[in-house]
Every structure is written in C-alpha cells, then in structure tokens.
C-alpha cells in the first residue's frame, strides 16, 4: 500500500482537527499497512476488481474521512454504529450517512483495562481502545454514536463509554423472538427515526424511506450475488477477499460500494465460466461461523487459507447474518415501511436471542449451498452468547456428519502457532 | 438461659440448614405441595407462595459440581 501518499500533510491536519493522537495513529496505520500487505497483497490469483478494495483500504482513514468531512461541511450528518441492528435505511432516509466504527484491533489496552474488566471480549475492548487512544477518525467525525443493548458486555460497556463521548444514543434490543420482543424493536426504531430527524432536521416520509430501503437492498443484493458465486468449485475468490468486501460495506458510500461489488461479480462469472479459481479444484471448503470480524481481524481466515483450505462463506454479522434478508420496500405508507424494516431486522439471528434456532438452520443451509466440507466456529474469548451457542451448534453439526472446529481466540497473535496446528489438522480431516 | 446461650442455641439450628431444608422439602412434597425452583430474585416468591407452592433457591453456590459442566459450557463462563 502507498502509505506515504495517504499520510500527506493534508490528511495530517485533518486528523489533527479531529483530535486524533497523530503519533499513535501513525503507528496504527503502519501496523495496519504491513498487516494488509502480508495478508492481502501476498495472495495469488486475486480478481482484478479487488483493486478497488485495496484502494479503499489504503485510504480508509484518509480519503474516506475527507469525503465524510466534506459531507458534514455540506450539512449532512454522520452516524456511527457498532452493530447490524442499527437500520441504515432510516439513517439514509434522514439524509445522514451510517459508518461502522472501529473495533477490530487491540489498542491502548493498558488504558482500556482501567475502565473494563480484563475478561471482556476483544471487540468491546477494541471499541474503548480506539476511543481512549484517539485513533478512530470515524468515531471522532460522528455526529451521533449508536450503542445498542445486545449482549451484556456491550450494554454495560456503553454505560462507561457514555462519559467518553458527547453523543451516545442508546437503542434497546429485544432478547426473545416473541410478539412483545418485536413490539420493543418497533418502539425503538420509531424512537431512532425521531432521533435521526432531530439530528438532521429532515422529516422522514414514505418516499425518503423507500429510497433508503432501495439503496440498502441494492447493497445487500450485490453481496448476495458475490456470496452465490462462491458456490463454484474452484472458488473464484478467496474468503479473505470476500470478507474484505463485507468489511468495507460498513464504511463505504453504499451506492459506490454496490457498483464495485457488482463489477467484481461480473469478473467472477467470467472466471467461473473459464473454470478459473483462486485455489485449485477440490480444495477443502470451509464455512466460518460465529463472532463478527471487523477490520483488521483477518487472523483466522488468513491461517485457514494458508493451510490448504478455502473459505466459501461467513455466517457472521460481517457476512450473511448481517445482509441475507432484504427489506420489503413495496408498502405505500411511512408506518408500513417502518414495519417492513422491523420485520427485516427482527429476523437477524444474533446469539443474544434465546432460543436462537434459526442460526443453526442457516449454518446448515450455508454448508449445503456453498458445498462446504466443514465449519470453523469463530468465538471471541469472553463473548458469552457465541461461546455458549458454539457447543450445541458443534454437537448438532456433528450429528449431521458436518465436521466442526471450535476456536476461541482474541485479536492477539500469541496463539497463531497453536491455531495453525489445529486448523491444519482440521483441513486434513475434511479433505 | 442467659441471652448468649439463647443466641448460641438459635445459631446452632442454622448449622445444618441444608439438610433440614431437604427434610422439609420431602415433607412438603409428601403433603402434596408443589416445589418451584428459582435461580434469580426476579422470580416473585409472593406469587409462588400465594399459589400454595414452595419456592426453593437452586444450587449455584458451590465449586464442586463445576467440573461436571465442562464440555457443555465455555471454560471462561465460570472464570
């Protein structure tokens, strides 16, 4: 990556204005750049269309932040989110931009552990590290930060995040898929609509909401198309690259992103027709299931794809769990469109729900659709909902003769050797 | 009986409370009472008692049974 270019004087003053710690931020970009080069740019047979994502990643704290600040200067508001339960349709309808906030790497851990218990999951710790270390320009550029009451860890951590930011908005999320649960989500989404309107001064009407639904659905459809093409053998794109597309979907301008993904899909269709792939035919195929992988948590996919297997799907918030359902945009009234949004998000099968049988059904469906030979369950240590669910999921899959490897890890690199050994053994098993 | 002996006597009766409770539980069941186990103070004991049943706080206080749970629960969940 052309790091030096990104670090032009122009960006430095922009980062300074946002209140970033320039020295710490330089160090972060340095590590991120090296990591990206080693893991991504070293891959062979990448689709040409990935050049777009290489560029986006090289400018993830540069040009994209410049764009967001230009939007702000023109009066548009930026809303930051930590979860796929924050409905982008409503944000776009309020003429605002939704961005995913940084939570994929350890940072300022010493400071973090003064505020959070040590046995907190890496994702939550990372959220605090990026704030305390002042290295997330998305967070600093946001006019509203949405914290959602999903797991216990996040909902309690937001109580401690509140005093660190000036604009935290808390959204409650149900835990049970009952009519009452749905009613809670509906109430919360109407509150959120009001809060977005109060922030932007825009009145969200049916037409605006329909347009928001249309834009977000187009993004989802492009990702569905990408996912579907991964069913081919040989796999036309690596799991790492497909994951990157899903990760970038949280940061990028949605319409531009949709075009870029569709362009890659055009290229992949040609590859499939020519029986070209990133790895040879009959390479063992794996579905990853579990906790979200935010940029730059590429550890597990990188180990898998350098151990003789290819990842053909992600059952994850940064993956199919986050995008598989569309929102029905056919209704005429604002109320009915809001209900369609509630219906859509209420289907998300996050492990905070109890019980959560749809998730297991979806994992099995993905194994069939993408012709996977096994499942790797990715759990972040101390993430109770996913670690708890991992054990019955593993047992259920094994009952159906689907091999499953259960990994509990964090963002650190200390366990790479051990993970590599376990993953290589698993790949041998599923060959 | 002076006050301190009285207190000592009273305290003694708590010494084998677990065993006493088990006996009480058996007797209650023999009398046809329903026993409702609870894991949390959010279970309203007023309602359980009003229905003529017996609320019982379930075990979760001792370390010995933990080993039997390994393999079903993530190791970090009792850490």
mmCIF file of C-alpha atoms in Angstrom, chain A residues 79-421:
data_model
loop_
_atom_site.group_PDB
_atom_site.id
_atom_site.type_symbol
_atom_site.label_atom_id
_atom_site.label_comp_id
_atom_site.label_asym_id
_atom_site.label_seq_id
_atom_site.Cartn_x
_atom_site.Cartn_y
_atom_site.Cartn_z
ATOM 1 C CA UNK A 79 -23.952 8.397 12.409
ATOM 2 C CA UNK A 80 -21.600 5.776 13.830
ATOM 3 C CA UNK A 81 -22.699 2.249 14.692
ATOM 4 C CA UNK A 82 -21.248 -0.840 16.375
ATOM 5 C CA UNK A 83 -23.893 -3.327 15.268
ATOM 6 C CA UNK A 84 -26.003 -4.563 12.338
ATOM 7 C CA UNK A 85 -29.180 -3.804 14.316
ATOM 8 C CA UNK A 86 -28.823 -0.105 13.512
ATOM 9 C CA UNK A 87 -31.086 0.318 10.460
ATOM 10 C CA UNK A 88 -29.201 2.054 7.659
ATOM 11 C CA UNK A 89 -32.491 2.586 5.791
ATOM 12 C CA UNK A 90 -33.632 5.079 8.429
ATOM 13 C CA UNK A 91 -30.245 6.813 8.537
ATOM 14 C CA UNK A 92 -30.201 7.308 4.751
ATOM 15 C CA UNK A 93 -33.838 8.460 4.770
ATOM 16 C CA UNK A 94 -32.776 11.158 7.242
ATOM 17 C CA UNK A 95 -30.157 12.310 4.732
ATOM 18 C CA UNK A 96 -27.385 11.050 7.013
ATOM 19 C CA UNK A 97 -24.518 8.594 6.454
ATOM 20 C CA UNK A 98 -24.012 5.437 8.510
ATOM 21 C CA UNK A 99 -20.491 4.205 9.245
ATOM 22 C CA UNK A 100 -19.308 1.190 11.198
ATOM 23 C CA UNK A 101 -16.950 2.197 13.991
ATOM 24 C CA UNK A 102 -13.534 0.666 14.563
ATOM 25 C CA UNK A 103 -13.460 -2.429 16.797
ATOM 26 C CA UNK A 104 -11.158 -4.980 15.164
ATOM 27 C CA UNK A 105 -7.750 -4.483 16.777
ATOM 28 C CA UNK A 106 -6.205 -4.147 20.222
ATOM 29 C CA UNK A 107 -5.203 -0.612 21.070
ATOM 30 C CA UNK A 108 -4.286 1.247 24.282
ATOM 31 C CA UNK A 109 -5.050 -1.915 26.263
ATOM 32 C CA UNK A 110 -3.483 -0.593 29.462
ATOM 33 C CA UNK A 111 -5.897 2.339 29.477
ATOM 34 C CA UNK A 112 -8.811 0.101 28.495
ATOM 35 C CA UNK A 113 -8.251 -2.254 31.408
ATOM 36 C CA UNK A 114 -8.586 0.636 33.834
ATOM 37 C CA UNK A 115 -12.194 1.004 32.656
ATOM 38 C CA UNK A 116 -13.232 -2.516 31.640
ATOM 39 C CA UNK A 117 -12.575 -5.849 33.347
ATOM 40 C CA UNK A 118 -9.747 -7.850 31.773
ATOM 41 C CA UNK A 119 -12.104 -10.677 30.877
ATOM 42 C CA UNK A 120 -14.068 -8.558 28.414
ATOM 43 C CA UNK A 121 -14.207 -9.664 24.765
ATOM 44 C CA UNK A 122 -11.680 -8.197 22.327
ATOM 45 C CA UNK A 123 -14.363 -6.407 20.290
ATOM 46 C CA UNK A 124 -15.593 -4.349 23.231
ATOM 47 C CA UNK A 125 -12.078 -3.668 24.475
ATOM 48 C CA UNK A 126 -11.108 -2.561 20.982
ATOM 49 C CA UNK A 127 -14.019 -0.090 20.879
ATOM 50 C CA UNK A 128 -12.669 1.530 24.024
ATOM 51 C CA UNK A 129 -9.055 1.330 22.865
ATOM 52 C CA UNK A 130 -9.818 3.292 19.703
ATOM 53 C CA UNK A 131 -11.603 5.948 21.758
ATOM 54 C CA UNK A 132 -9.070 6.205 24.586
ATOM 55 C CA UNK A 133 -6.131 6.088 22.167
ATOM 56 C CA UNK A 134 -7.839 8.710 19.919
ATOM 57 C CA UNK A 135 -7.136 6.763 16.727
ATOM 58 C CA UNK A 136 -10.585 6.216 15.132
ATOM 59 C CA UNK A 137 -11.409 9.119 12.799
ATOM 60 C CA UNK A 138 -14.879 7.669 12.128
ATOM 61 C CA UNK A 139 -15.781 7.909 15.805
ATOM 62 C CA UNK A 140 -14.403 11.439 16.062
ATOM 63 C CA UNK A 141 -16.251 12.527 12.905
ATOM 64 C CA UNK A 142 -19.587 11.078 14.023
ATOM 65 C CA UNK A 143 -22.435 13.422 14.970
ATOM 66 C CA UNK A 144 -24.219 10.567 16.737
ATOM 67 C CA UNK A 145 -22.862 7.281 18.060
ATOM 68 C CA UNK A 146 -25.406 4.492 18.429
ATOM 69 C CA UNK A 147 -24.879 1.965 21.194
ATOM 70 C CA UNK A 148 -27.283 -0.977 21.109
ATOM 71 C CA UNK A 149 -28.196 -3.185 24.052
ATOM 72 C CA UNK A 150 -27.270 -6.521 22.514
ATOM 73 C CA UNK A 151 -25.045 -8.639 24.765
ATOM 74 C CA UNK A 152 -24.464 -7.927 28.457
ATOM 75 C CA UNK A 153 -20.878 -6.922 27.746
ATOM 76 C CA UNK A 154 -21.839 -4.225 25.258
ATOM 77 C CA UNK A 155 -24.844 -2.877 27.113
ATOM 78 C CA UNK A 156 -22.864 -2.423 30.337
ATOM 79 C CA UNK A 157 -19.793 -1.125 28.482
ATOM 80 C CA UNK A 158 -21.905 1.619 26.873
ATOM 81 C CA UNK A 159 -22.560 2.925 30.389
ATOM 82 C CA UNK A 160 -18.814 3.506 30.617
ATOM 83 C CA UNK A 161 -18.495 4.756 27.025
ATOM 84 C CA UNK A 162 -21.184 7.400 27.594
ATOM 85 C CA UNK A 163 -18.950 9.808 29.534
ATOM 86 C CA UNK A 164 -16.147 9.421 26.951
ATOM 87 C CA UNK A 165 -18.215 10.672 24.007
ATOM 88 C CA UNK A 166 -20.640 13.562 23.706
ATOM 89 C CA UNK A 167 -23.276 11.984 21.520
ATOM 90 C CA UNK A 168 -24.048 8.402 22.539
ATOM 91 C CA UNK A 169 -27.574 7.274 21.681
ATOM 92 C CA UNK A 170 -28.695 4.025 23.311
ATOM 93 C CA UNK A 171 -31.060 1.705 21.470
ATOM 94 C CA UNK A 172 -32.674 -1.177 23.305
ATOM 95 C CA UNK A 173 -32.839 -4.554 21.535
ATOM 96 C CA UNK A 174 -35.125 -7.476 22.442
ATOM 97 C CA UNK A 175 -33.697 -10.822 23.548
ATOM 98 C CA UNK A 176 -36.644 -13.073 22.680
ATOM 99 C CA UNK A 177 -38.376 -13.504 19.308
ATOM 100 C CA UNK A 178 -41.894 -13.040 20.635
ATOM 101 C CA UNK A 179 -44.595 -10.567 19.633
ATOM 102 C CA UNK A 180 -43.604 -8.492 22.675
ATOM 103 C CA UNK A 181 -39.986 -8.615 21.565
ATOM 104 C CA UNK A 182 -40.955 -7.365 18.131
ATOM 105 C CA UNK A 183 -43.045 -4.601 19.656
ATOM 106 C CA UNK A 184 -39.981 -3.464 21.625
ATOM 107 C CA UNK A 185 -37.893 -3.327 18.440
ATOM 108 C CA UNK A 186 -40.672 -1.397 16.703
ATOM 109 C CA UNK A 187 -40.836 1.163 19.531
ATOM 110 C CA UNK A 188 -37.056 1.525 19.484
ATOM 111 C CA UNK A 189 -36.911 2.000 15.700
ATOM 112 C CA UNK A 190 -39.586 4.703 15.848
ATOM 113 C CA UNK A 191 -37.565 6.427 18.626
ATOM 114 C CA UNK A 192 -34.489 6.126 16.461
ATOM 115 C CA UNK A 193 -36.307 7.665 13.499
ATOM 116 C CA UNK A 194 -37.281 10.584 15.742
ATOM 117 C CA UNK A 195 -33.682 10.929 16.954
ATOM 118 C CA UNK A 196 -32.342 10.930 13.376
ATOM 119 C CA UNK A 197 -34.921 13.572 12.414
ATOM 120 C CA UNK A 198 -33.947 15.678 15.435
ATOM 121 C CA UNK A 199 -30.280 15.381 14.473
ATOM 122 C CA UNK A 200 -30.685 16.188 10.787
ATOM 123 C CA UNK A 201 -33.749 18.429 10.730
ATOM 124 C CA UNK A 202 -35.109 16.223 7.940
ATOM 125 C CA UNK A 203 -38.645 14.850 8.166
ATOM 126 C CA UNK A 204 -38.545 11.217 7.112
ATOM 127 C CA UNK A 205 -41.502 10.478 4.850
ATOM 128 C CA UNK A 206 -42.518 7.366 2.916
ATOM 129 C CA UNK A 207 -40.672 8.424 -0.220
ATOM 130 C CA UNK A 208 -37.397 9.060 1.602
ATOM 131 C CA UNK A 209 -37.676 5.783 3.481
ATOM 132 C CA UNK A 210 -38.437 3.847 0.290
ATOM 133 C CA UNK A 211 -35.357 5.361 -1.292
ATOM 134 C CA UNK A 212 -33.247 4.381 1.742
ATOM 135 C CA UNK A 213 -34.613 0.826 1.555
ATOM 136 C CA UNK A 214 -33.842 0.703 -2.166
ATOM 137 C CA UNK A 215 -30.204 1.770 -1.648
ATOM 138 C CA UNK A 216 -29.530 -0.664 1.197
ATOM 139 C CA UNK A 217 -31.280 -3.556 -0.583
ATOM 140 C CA UNK A 218 -29.136 -2.950 -3.670
ATOM 141 C CA UNK A 219 -26.027 -3.257 -1.498
ATOM 142 C CA UNK A 220 -27.368 -6.473 0.038
ATOM 143 C CA UNK A 221 -28.264 -7.896 -3.382
ATOM 144 C CA UNK A 222 -24.736 -7.260 -4.637
ATOM 145 C CA UNK A 223 -23.348 -9.111 -1.603
ATOM 146 C CA UNK A 224 -25.848 -11.959 -2.196
ATOM 147 C CA UNK A 225 -24.603 -12.176 -5.759
ATOM 148 C CA UNK A 226 -20.998 -12.321 -4.545
ATOM 149 C CA UNK A 227 -21.913 -14.993 -1.977
ATOM 150 C CA UNK A 228 -23.712 -17.105 -4.595
ATOM 151 C CA UNK A 229 -20.697 -17.140 -6.910
ATOM 152 C CA UNK A 230 -18.581 -18.642 -4.150
ATOM 153 C CA UNK A 231 -20.543 -21.890 -4.536
ATOM 154 C CA UNK A 232 -18.406 -22.628 -7.610
ATOM 155 C CA UNK A 233 -15.501 -25.050 -7.463
ATOM 156 C CA UNK A 234 -12.790 -23.869 -7.913
ATOM 157 C CA UNK A 235 -13.749 -20.901 -5.718
ATOM 158 C CA UNK A 236 -13.452 -17.771 -7.872
ATOM 159 C CA UNK A 237 -12.475 -15.505 -4.949
ATOM 160 C CA UNK A 238 -10.690 -16.086 -1.661
ATOM 161 C CA UNK A 239 -12.548 -15.957 1.630
ATOM 162 C CA UNK A 240 -10.196 -13.178 2.710
ATOM 163 C CA UNK A 241 -11.193 -11.008 -0.251
ATOM 164 C CA UNK A 242 -14.909 -11.731 0.152
ATOM 165 C CA UNK A 243 -14.601 -10.896 3.856
ATOM 166 C CA UNK A 244 -12.898 -7.634 2.943
ATOM 167 C CA UNK A 245 -15.828 -6.684 0.698
ATOM 168 C CA UNK A 246 -18.193 -7.356 3.609
ATOM 169 C CA UNK A 247 -15.984 -5.333 5.952
ATOM 170 C CA UNK A 248 -15.779 -2.386 3.560
ATOM 171 C CA UNK A 249 -19.592 -2.390 3.253
ATOM 172 C CA UNK A 250 -19.643 -0.825 6.731
ATOM 173 C CA UNK A 251 -17.508 2.178 5.725
ATOM 174 C CA UNK A 252 -18.018 2.907 2.068
ATOM 175 C CA UNK A 253 -20.545 5.009 0.241
ATOM 176 C CA UNK A 254 -23.311 2.406 -0.297
ATOM 177 C CA UNK A 255 -24.020 3.118 -3.971
ATOM 178 C CA UNK A 256 -20.359 3.200 -4.986
ATOM 179 C CA UNK A 257 -19.769 0.032 -2.976
ATOM 180 C CA UNK A 258 -22.672 -1.738 -4.708
ATOM 181 C CA UNK A 259 -21.209 -0.877 -8.123
ATOM 182 C CA UNK A 260 -17.759 -2.123 -7.098
ATOM 183 C CA UNK A 261 -19.121 -5.452 -5.825
ATOM 184 C CA UNK A 262 -21.237 -5.967 -8.943
ATOM 185 C CA UNK A 263 -18.188 -5.264 -11.090
ATOM 186 C CA UNK A 264 -16.232 -7.945 -9.215
ATOM 187 C CA UNK A 265 -19.163 -10.328 -9.692
ATOM 188 C CA UNK A 266 -19.080 -9.730 -13.480
ATOM 189 C CA UNK A 267 -15.420 -10.685 -13.399
ATOM 190 C CA UNK A 268 -16.059 -13.742 -11.188
ATOM 191 C CA UNK A 269 -18.747 -15.003 -13.577
ATOM 192 C CA UNK A 270 -16.187 -14.978 -16.366
ATOM 193 C CA UNK A 271 -13.711 -16.773 -14.132
ATOM 194 C CA UNK A 272 -16.268 -19.438 -13.297
ATOM 195 C CA UNK A 273 -17.137 -19.919 -16.965
ATOM 196 C CA UNK A 274 -13.417 -20.417 -17.654
ATOM 197 C CA UNK A 275 -13.112 -22.704 -14.601
ATOM 198 C CA UNK A 276 -10.543 -20.374 -13.071
ATOM 199 C CA UNK A 277 -10.186 -20.073 -9.338
ATOM 200 C CA UNK A 278 -8.012 -18.684 -6.570
ATOM 201 C CA UNK A 279 -7.181 -22.193 -5.456
ATOM 202 C CA UNK A 280 -7.294 -25.455 -7.397
ATOM 203 C CA UNK A 281 -10.422 -27.522 -7.799
ATOM 204 C CA UNK A 282 -11.295 -29.824 -4.883
ATOM 205 C CA UNK A 283 -9.561 -27.570 -2.349
ATOM 206 C CA UNK A 284 -11.247 -28.301 1.011
ATOM 207 C CA UNK A 285 -14.057 -25.782 1.599
ATOM 208 C CA UNK A 286 -14.904 -24.177 4.920
ATOM 209 C CA UNK A 287 -17.736 -22.031 6.254
ATOM 210 C CA UNK A 288 -16.778 -19.671 9.099
ATOM 211 C CA UNK A 289 -19.471 -19.125 11.703
ATOM 212 C CA UNK A 290 -19.647 -17.012 14.827
ATOM 213 C CA UNK A 291 -18.474 -13.624 16.057
ATOM 214 C CA UNK A 292 -18.081 -10.661 13.699
ATOM 215 C CA UNK A 293 -14.679 -9.996 12.107
ATOM 216 C CA UNK A 294 -14.165 -6.249 11.922
ATOM 217 C CA UNK A 295 -11.158 -4.745 10.097
ATOM 218 C CA UNK A 296 -8.378 -5.872 10.637
ATOM 219 C CA UNK A 297 -9.242 -9.161 12.346
ATOM 220 C CA UNK A 298 -8.043 -11.332 9.484
ATOM 221 C CA UNK A 299 -6.136 -13.800 11.651
ATOM 222 C CA UNK A 300 -8.357 -16.877 11.285
ATOM 223 C CA UNK A 301 -9.172 -16.546 7.555
ATOM 224 C CA UNK A 302 -5.526 -15.927 6.830
ATOM 225 C CA UNK A 303 -4.477 -19.086 8.702
ATOM 226 C CA UNK A 304 -7.251 -21.138 7.035
ATOM 227 C CA UNK A 305 -6.338 -20.042 3.522
ATOM 228 C CA UNK A 306 -2.619 -20.646 4.047
ATOM 229 C CA UNK A 307 -3.367 -24.112 5.425
ATOM 230 C CA UNK A 308 -4.773 -25.662 2.266
ATOM 231 C CA UNK A 309 -8.463 -24.718 2.562
ATOM 232 C CA UNK A 310 -10.690 -22.022 1.085
ATOM 233 C CA UNK A 311 -13.426 -20.144 2.950
ATOM 234 C CA UNK A 312 -16.668 -20.170 0.973
ATOM 235 C CA UNK A 313 -18.995 -18.295 3.348
ATOM 236 C CA UNK A 314 -19.196 -16.309 6.565
ATOM 237 C CA UNK A 315 -22.115 -16.898 8.923
ATOM 238 C CA UNK A 316 -21.407 -13.639 10.705
ATOM 239 C CA UNK A 317 -22.646 -10.087 11.180
ATOM 240 C CA UNK A 318 -19.793 -9.165 8.837
ATOM 241 C CA UNK A 319 -21.216 -11.630 6.334
ATOM 242 C CA UNK A 320 -24.534 -13.339 5.723
ATOM 243 C CA UNK A 321 -26.139 -12.799 9.120
ATOM 244 C CA UNK A 322 -25.826 -9.085 8.517
ATOM 245 C CA UNK A 323 -27.088 -8.913 4.950
ATOM 246 C CA UNK A 324 -29.034 -12.013 3.999
ATOM 247 C CA UNK A 325 -32.520 -10.566 4.495
ATOM 248 C CA UNK A 326 -33.922 -7.795 2.324
ATOM 249 C CA UNK A 327 -36.363 -5.122 3.476
ATOM 250 C CA UNK A 328 -39.702 -5.133 1.676
ATOM 251 C CA UNK A 329 -39.930 -1.669 0.153
ATOM 252 C CA UNK A 330 -43.268 -2.109 -1.587
ATOM 253 C CA UNK A 331 -45.540 -0.519 1.046
ATOM 254 C CA UNK A 332 -47.046 2.921 0.480
ATOM 255 C CA UNK A 333 -47.201 4.482 3.942
ATOM 256 C CA UNK A 334 -44.401 5.504 6.276
ATOM 257 C CA UNK A 335 -45.871 3.340 9.034
ATOM 258 C CA UNK A 336 -45.991 0.236 6.828
ATOM 259 C CA UNK A 337 -42.445 0.798 5.571
ATOM 260 C CA UNK A 338 -41.230 1.145 9.175
ATOM 261 C CA UNK A 339 -42.984 -2.152 9.944
ATOM 262 C CA UNK A 340 -41.199 -3.760 6.997
ATOM 263 C CA UNK A 341 -37.885 -2.559 8.450
ATOM 264 C CA UNK A 342 -38.812 -4.007 11.869
ATOM 265 C CA UNK A 343 -39.786 -7.320 10.194
ATOM 266 C CA UNK A 344 -36.477 -7.442 8.393
ATOM 267 C CA UNK A 345 -34.205 -6.741 11.359
ATOM 268 C CA UNK A 346 -36.206 -8.957 13.708
ATOM 269 C CA UNK A 347 -35.047 -11.910 11.587
ATOM 270 C CA UNK A 348 -31.351 -11.304 12.364
ATOM 271 C CA UNK A 349 -30.303 -14.473 14.194
ATOM 272 C CA UNK A 350 -27.811 -12.995 16.635
ATOM 273 C CA UNK A 351 -26.839 -15.193 19.574
ATOM 274 C CA UNK A 352 -28.221 -12.615 22.012
ATOM 275 C CA UNK A 353 -31.631 -14.123 21.193
ATOM 276 C CA UNK A 354 -32.865 -17.040 23.263
ATOM 277 C CA UNK A 355 -33.579 -19.501 21.897
ATOM 278 C CA UNK A 356 -31.914 -18.936 18.514
ATOM 279 C CA UNK A 357 -32.663 -21.972 16.334
ATOM 280 C CA UNK A 358 -32.633 -20.039 13.033
ATOM 281 C CA UNK A 359 -28.888 -19.593 13.278
ATOM 282 C CA UNK A 360 -28.150 -23.319 13.313
ATOM 283 C CA UNK A 361 -30.558 -23.813 10.395
ATOM 284 C CA UNK A 362 -28.729 -21.071 8.486
ATOM 285 C CA UNK A 363 -25.292 -22.618 9.124
ATOM 286 C CA UNK A 364 -26.555 -25.955 7.774
ATOM 287 C CA UNK A 365 -28.104 -24.209 4.777
ATOM 288 C CA UNK A 366 -24.800 -22.441 4.036
ATOM 289 C CA UNK A 367 -22.886 -25.728 4.218
ATOM 290 C CA UNK A 368 -25.253 -27.152 1.576
ATOM 291 C CA UNK A 369 -25.364 -24.054 -0.646
ATOM 292 C CA UNK A 370 -21.615 -23.488 -0.751
ATOM 293 C CA UNK A 371 -20.765 -27.210 -0.723
ATOM 294 C CA UNK A 372 -18.599 -26.825 2.360
ATOM 295 C CA UNK A 373 -16.694 -29.751 3.836
ATOM 296 C CA UNK A 374 -16.704 -28.351 7.360
ATOM 297 C CA UNK A 375 -17.438 -25.432 9.667
ATOM 298 C CA UNK A 376 -14.989 -23.435 11.746
ATOM 299 C CA UNK A 377 -16.746 -21.767 14.659
ATOM 300 C CA UNK A 378 -15.016 -18.498 15.491
ATOM 301 C CA UNK A 379 -15.667 -17.299 19.022
ATOM 302 C CA UNK A 380 -14.077 -14.351 20.743
ATOM 303 C CA UNK A 381 -12.980 -15.238 24.253
ATOM 304 C CA UNK A 382 -15.433 -13.946 26.875
ATOM 305 C CA UNK A 383 -18.188 -13.492 24.273
ATOM 306 C CA UNK A 384 -20.776 -15.413 26.249
ATOM 307 C CA UNK A 385 -23.599 -15.579 23.682
ATOM 308 C CA UNK A 386 -21.489 -17.071 20.873
ATOM 309 C CA UNK A 387 -19.284 -19.254 23.083
ATOM 310 C CA UNK A 388 -22.369 -20.695 24.785
ATOM 311 C CA UNK A 389 -24.059 -21.347 21.451
ATOM 312 C CA UNK A 390 -20.905 -22.829 19.916
ATOM 313 C CA UNK A 391 -21.148 -26.055 21.893
ATOM 314 C CA UNK A 392 -24.728 -27.057 20.917
ATOM 315 C CA UNK A 393 -24.003 -25.853 17.352
ATOM 316 C CA UNK A 394 -20.941 -28.105 17.149
ATOM 317 C CA UNK A 395 -22.886 -31.077 18.531
ATOM 318 C CA UNK A 396 -25.783 -30.542 16.134
ATOM 319 C CA UNK A 397 -23.457 -30.262 13.117
ATOM 320 C CA UNK A 398 -21.544 -33.380 14.083
ATOM 321 C CA UNK A 399 -24.816 -35.277 14.369
ATOM 322 C CA UNK A 400 -25.327 -34.440 10.699
ATOM 323 C CA UNK A 401 -21.765 -35.527 9.887
ATOM 324 C CA UNK A 402 -20.592 -31.962 9.281
ATOM 325 C CA UNK A 403 -17.137 -31.633 10.854
ATOM 326 C CA UNK A 404 -16.790 -28.597 13.089
ATOM 327 C CA UNK A 405 -13.743 -26.978 14.663
ATOM 328 C CA UNK A 406 -14.456 -24.705 17.582
ATOM 329 C CA UNK A 407 -11.941 -21.880 18.060
ATOM 330 C CA UNK A 408 -11.968 -19.413 20.957
ATOM 331 C CA UNK A 409 -9.500 -16.621 20.362
ATOM 332 C CA UNK A 410 -8.894 -12.858 20.544
ATOM 333 C CA UNK A 411 -7.167 -10.191 18.444
ATOM 334 C CA UNK A 412 -3.693 -11.094 19.708
ATOM 335 C CA UNK A 413 -1.101 -13.056 17.737
ATOM 336 C CA UNK A 414 0.168 -15.207 20.620
ATOM 337 C CA UNK A 415 -1.977 -18.198 19.624
ATOM 338 C CA UNK A 416 -1.197 -18.178 15.887
ATOM 339 C CA UNK A 417 1.133 -21.193 16.055
ATOM 340 C CA UNK A 418 -1.311 -23.271 18.031
ATOM 341 C CA UNK A 419 -4.232 -22.228 15.802
ATOM 342 C CA UNK A 420 -2.262 -23.098 12.679
ATOM 343 C CA UNK A 421 -1.620 -26.607 14.025
#
